[in-house]
Amino acid sequence: MEIVRIDLLGTNAYVADGETLVDAGWTWSASSVREAVEDAGYALGDIDRVLVTHYDLDHVGGLASLEKAGLDAPVYAAEPDASFLAGEAKPPLRNAKGAFQRAVGVGIPTPETQVERVEEGDEVAGFEVYETPGHTPGHVSYLSDEAAFVGDAFRESGGTVGTMPSYMCYDTTEERRTAEQLGEVLNDRTAYVGHGEPVENAGEKVRAAFQG
Ligand SMILES: [Zn+2]
């Protein structure tokens, strides 16, 4: 699988085999995404689907602008993040991160396309959906035979993996449980994280970081 990493001032989006976009960057980064897709030899119109790991400004903010720039593809996300993205529900005020998301939510334009709901065990174009809640309640990862797009389930920094800052997290206990479970299922896949460098042999590294 050919994977192109698009680093958007610290937040990654990815293009897999020129046809699958994983996450979509910030509201303002659509032109950078388009350039990266074109530099890799493709066009936004070649993208057949967008796999969204979770509803956060730096991962879904760019969707609507990308559509204006030529993206015409279904968007996949899991509940409740999918409904937040579709503008059909609002993040919960009782949760500090949810309240923050509500505040910035006005800055996330709703994409035109239908948001397709996925859940654990679904397969989308060769990627298995694996639920990884904690950072957000509807956070999912997408696993192929050799790659795992894990969004913000964990991050990489300076060669080690760890959790995202707790103030950016819905539920730190659940986030930790998710990371421990990922340690058991990632095996020798390379993990493509939302923040940081790709993590090779991710199962072993995640287990070392979060277990024991
Ligand atoms: Zn996030």
Coordinates of C-alpha atoms and ligand atoms in Angstrom, one line a residue:
M1 CA 0.0 0.0 0.0
E2 CA 1.3 3.4 -1.0
I3 CA 0.7 5.8 1.9
V4 CA 1.4 9.6 1.6
R5 CA 1.6 11.5 4.8
I6 CA 0.3 15.1 4.7
D7 CA 1.7 17.0 7.7
L8 CA -0.5 20.1 8.3
L9 CA 1.3 22.0 10.9
G10 CA 1.5 19.1 13.3
T11 CA -1.7 17.2 12.3
N12 CA -1.5 14.4 9.8
A13 CA -3.9 13.5 7.0
Y14 CA -3.0 10.5 4.8
V15 CA -3.7 9.3 1.3
A16 CA -3.6 5.6 0.7
D17 CA -3.1 4.3 -2.8
G18 CA -4.3 7.6 -4.2
E19 CA -8.0 6.7 -3.5
T20 CA -8.6 6.8 0.2
L21 CA -8.1 10.0 2.2
V22 CA -7.8 9.5 6.0
D23 CA -8.9 12.6 7.9
A24 CA -9.0 16.0 6.2
G25 CA -7.0 18.6 8.1
W26 CA -8.0 22.0 9.3
T27 CA -10.5 24.4 7.9
W28 CA -7.7 26.4 6.4
S29 CA -5.5 23.6 5.1
A30 CA -7.6 22.3 2.1
S31 CA -5.1 23.8 -0.5
S32 CA -2.2 22.0 1.2
V33 CA -4.1 18.8 1.1
R34 CA -4.9 19.3 -2.5
E35 CA -1.3 20.1 -3.4
A36 CA 0.0 17.0 -1.5
V37 CA -2.5 14.8 -3.4
E38 CA -1.4 16.3 -6.7
D39 CA 2.3 16.0 -5.8
A40 CA 1.7 12.3 -5.3
G41 CA 0.3 12.1 -8.8
Y42 CA -3.4 12.1 -8.1
A43 CA -6.2 14.6 -8.1
L44 CA -8.8 15.3 -5.4
G45 CA -11.4 13.9 -7.8
D46 CA -9.6 10.5 -7.7
I47 CA -10.4 10.1 -4.0
D48 CA -13.1 7.5 -3.6
R49 CA -13.7 7.8 0.1
V50 CA -12.7 9.7 3.2
L51 CA -12.2 7.7 6.4
V52 CA -12.6 10.0 9.4
T53 CA -11.0 8.8 12.7
H54 CA -12.8 11.4 14.9
Y55 CA -14.6 14.7 15.1
D56 CA -11.9 17.3 15.9
L57 CA -11.2 20.6 14.1
D58 CA -7.8 19.5 12.9
H59 CA -9.1 16.2 11.4
V60 CA -12.5 17.2 9.8
G61 CA -12.3 21.0 9.5
G62 CA -11.1 20.8 5.9
L63 CA -13.8 18.5 4.5
A64 CA -16.2 21.2 3.2
S65 CA -13.4 23.3 1.6
L66 CA -12.0 20.1 0.0
E67 CA -15.4 19.5 -1.5
K68 CA -15.3 23.0 -3.0
A69 CA -11.9 22.2 -4.4
G70 CA -13.0 19.0 -6.1
L71 CA -13.4 16.3 -3.5
D72 CA -16.5 14.2 -4.3
A73 CA -16.5 11.2 -2.1
P74 CA -18.5 9.6 0.8
V75 CA -17.3 10.3 4.3
Y76 CA -17.2 7.5 6.9
A77 CA -17.3 8.1 10.6
A78 CA -18.6 6.4 13.7
E79 CA -21.3 7.6 16.2
P80 CA -21.6 10.0 18.0
D81 CA -18.8 11.8 16.1
A82 CA -20.6 11.1 12.8
S83 CA -23.7 13.0 13.9
F84 CA -21.5 15.9 15.3
L85 CA -19.9 16.1 11.8
A86 CA -23.2 15.9 10.0
G87 CA -24.5 18.7 12.1
E88 CA -27.3 16.4 13.4
A89 CA -26.2 16.4 17.1
K90 CA -24.0 18.6 19.3
P91 CA -21.1 17.5 21.5
P92 CA -22.2 17.2 25.2
L93 CA -21.8 20.3 27.3
R94 CA -21.3 18.3 30.4
N95 CA -17.9 17.1 29.1
A96 CA -15.1 19.7 29.1
K97 CA -13.8 18.6 25.7
G98 CA -17.4 18.4 24.4
A99 CA -18.1 21.9 25.5
F100 CA -14.9 23.0 23.8
Q101 CA -15.9 21.2 20.6
R102 CA -19.3 23.0 20.7
A103 CA -17.5 26.3 21.0
V104 CA -15.3 25.6 18.0
G105 CA -18.0 23.6 16.2
V106 CA -19.3 26.8 14.6
G107 CA -15.9 26.9 12.8
I108 CA -16.3 23.4 11.3
P109 CA -18.5 23.6 8.1
T110 CA -20.7 20.6 7.6
P111 CA -19.7 18.6 4.5
E112 CA -22.2 18.4 1.7
T113 CA -21.9 14.7 1.3
Q114 CA -23.8 12.1 3.4
V115 CA -21.8 11.0 6.4
E116 CA -21.8 7.1 6.3
R117 CA -21.9 5.5 9.7
V118 CA -19.4 2.8 10.5
E119 CA -19.0 0.6 13.6
E120 CA -16.6 -2.0 14.9
G121 CA -16.0 -4.9 12.5
D122 CA -17.3 -3.0 9.4
E123 CA -15.0 -3.2 6.4
V124 CA -14.5 -0.2 4.1
A125 CA -12.4 -0.8 1.0
G126 CA -10.2 -3.3 2.7
F127 CA -9.9 -1.4 6.0
E128 CA -11.4 -2.9 9.1
V129 CA -13.1 -0.5 11.5
Y130 CA -11.8 -0.8 15.1
E131 CA -13.5 1.3 17.8
T132 CA -11.0 3.3 19.8
P133 CA -13.0 5.6 22.0
G134 CA -11.6 7.9 24.7
H135 CA -10.0 10.8 22.9
T136 CA -13.5 11.3 21.5
P137 CA -16.5 9.0 22.1
G138 CA -16.8 8.0 18.5
H139 CA -13.1 7.7 17.7
V140 CA -12.3 4.8 15.4
S141 CA -9.1 3.3 13.8
Y142 CA -8.9 1.7 10.3
L143 CA -6.8 -1.4 10.0
S144 CA -5.5 -3.1 6.8
D145 CA -3.1 -6.0 6.7
E146 CA 0.0 -3.9 7.1
A147 CA -1.2 -0.4 8.2
A148 CA -3.3 1.1 10.9
F149 CA -4.7 4.6 10.8
V150 CA -5.2 5.3 14.5
G151 CA -6.0 9.1 14.6
D152 CA -5.5 10.4 18.1
A153 CA -5.9 7.1 19.9
F154 CA -2.2 7.7 20.7
R155 CA 0.5 9.9 19.4
E156 CA 4.2 9.7 18.5
S157 CA 6.7 12.2 19.8
G158 CA 10.5 11.8 19.6
G159 CA 10.4 8.1 18.9
T160 CA 8.0 7.2 21.7
V161 CA 4.3 6.8 21.9
G162 CA 2.0 8.3 24.4
T163 CA -1.5 9.7 24.9
M164 CA -2.7 13.0 23.6
P165 CA -2.8 15.8 26.2
S166 CA -5.6 15.0 28.7
Y167 CA -7.4 18.3 28.3
M168 CA -8.0 17.3 24.7
C169 CA -9.5 14.0 25.8
Y170 CA -13.2 13.1 26.5
D171 CA -12.3 10.2 28.9
T172 CA -8.7 9.5 29.9
T173 CA -9.6 6.1 31.5
E174 CA -11.2 4.9 28.3
E175 CA -8.4 6.4 26.2
R176 CA -5.9 4.3 28.2
R177 CA -8.0 1.1 27.9
T178 CA -8.2 1.7 24.1
A179 CA -4.4 2.1 23.9
E180 CA -3.9 -1.2 25.8
Q181 CA -6.3 -3.0 23.5
L182 CA -4.6 -1.5 20.4
G183 CA -1.3 -3.0 21.8
E184 CA -2.9 -6.4 21.4
V185 CA -4.3 -6.0 17.9
L186 CA -1.8 -3.9 16.0
N187 CA 0.9 -6.6 15.8
D188 CA 3.6 -5.7 13.3
R189 CA 1.5 -3.1 11.5
T190 CA 2.8 0.4 11.0
A191 CA 0.6 2.9 12.9
Y192 CA -0.1 6.1 11.1
V193 CA -0.9 8.6 13.9
G194 CA -2.7 11.9 13.8
H195 CA 0.3 13.6 15.4
G196 CA 3.9 12.4 15.0
E197 CA 5.8 10.1 12.8
P198 CA 4.6 6.7 11.6
V199 CA 5.2 3.9 14.2
E200 CA 6.6 0.7 12.8
N201 CA 6.0 -2.6 14.7
A202 CA 3.3 -0.6 16.5
G203 CA 1.9 -3.5 18.6
E204 CA 5.2 -4.0 20.5
K205 CA 5.8 -0.3 21.0
V206 CA 2.2 0.4 22.2
R207 CA 2.3 -2.5 24.6
A208 CA 5.6 -1.3 26.0
A209 CA 4.2 2.2 26.5
F210 CA 0.8 1.4 28.0
Q211 CA 1.0 -2.0 29.7
G212 CA 2.5 -3.0 32.8
Ligands
ZN1 ZN -8.1 14.9 18.1

